[in-house]
XYZ file of C-alpha atoms in Angstrom:
72
model
C -147.544 26.865 78.314
C -147.340 24.347 75.501
C -144.800 24.679 72.721
C -145.459 24.260 69.023
C -142.702 24.067 66.454
C -143.711 25.092 62.960
C -141.336 24.300 60.129
C -141.939 26.452 57.075
C -140.321 27.145 53.760
C -138.500 30.474 53.598
C -141.015 31.760 51.078
C -143.913 31.730 53.578
C -144.721 35.340 54.373
C -144.847 36.608 57.934
C -148.514 37.450 57.388
C -149.309 33.857 56.377
C -147.288 32.530 59.318
C -149.211 34.770 61.722
C -152.536 33.539 60.293
C -151.305 29.955 60.673
C -150.426 30.533 64.335
C -153.831 32.071 64.992
C -155.537 29.104 63.342
C -153.517 26.605 65.364
C -154.281 28.538 68.547
C -157.981 28.560 67.722
C -158.018 24.805 67.089
C -155.730 23.618 69.894
C -155.967 26.356 72.533
C -154.494 29.768 73.178
C -151.863 28.503 75.645
C -149.346 27.756 72.886
C -145.953 29.345 72.394
C -144.816 29.138 68.778
C -141.323 28.602 67.438
C -140.717 29.045 63.724
C -138.027 26.996 62.060
C -137.077 27.438 58.413
C -136.612 24.144 56.585
C -134.757 24.452 53.290
C -136.120 21.079 52.122
C -139.712 22.321 52.157
C -141.007 23.643 48.844
C -144.187 24.919 50.464
C -146.671 24.270 53.212
C -145.675 23.566 56.781
C -144.996 20.876 59.382
C -146.375 21.398 62.888
C -145.163 19.537 65.971
C -147.423 19.939 68.982
C -147.813 17.737 72.058
C -145.539 15.101 70.496
C -147.709 14.795 67.373
C -146.477 15.816 63.919
C -148.977 17.321 61.489
C -147.380 17.334 58.038
C -149.021 19.719 55.599
C -145.987 20.151 53.396
C -146.462 20.286 49.645
C -144.232 17.229 49.222
C -146.368 15.106 51.561
C -149.611 16.335 49.995
C -148.312 15.358 46.537
C -147.156 11.973 47.843
C -150.603 11.322 49.328
C -152.294 12.384 46.102
C -150.066 10.059 44.073
C -150.872 7.176 46.429
C -154.593 7.922 46.252
C -154.599 8.091 42.451
C -152.592 4.884 41.979
C -154.747 2.810 44.372
């Protein structure tokens, strides 16, 4: 069984978290055990660590990428 760590903001509902886990399982396989970690520095979104790879979909990172894209 593979392990995925999902860091979320406290304001993410359990329903949204469950949908996120289902989506990750659908994309990467159903043999994943999920661990939820609350990260007080996140203002929204999530950060997923799976198989040594970090997928950062936090609001802060999305805004940073948007700023970089606009200023280029």
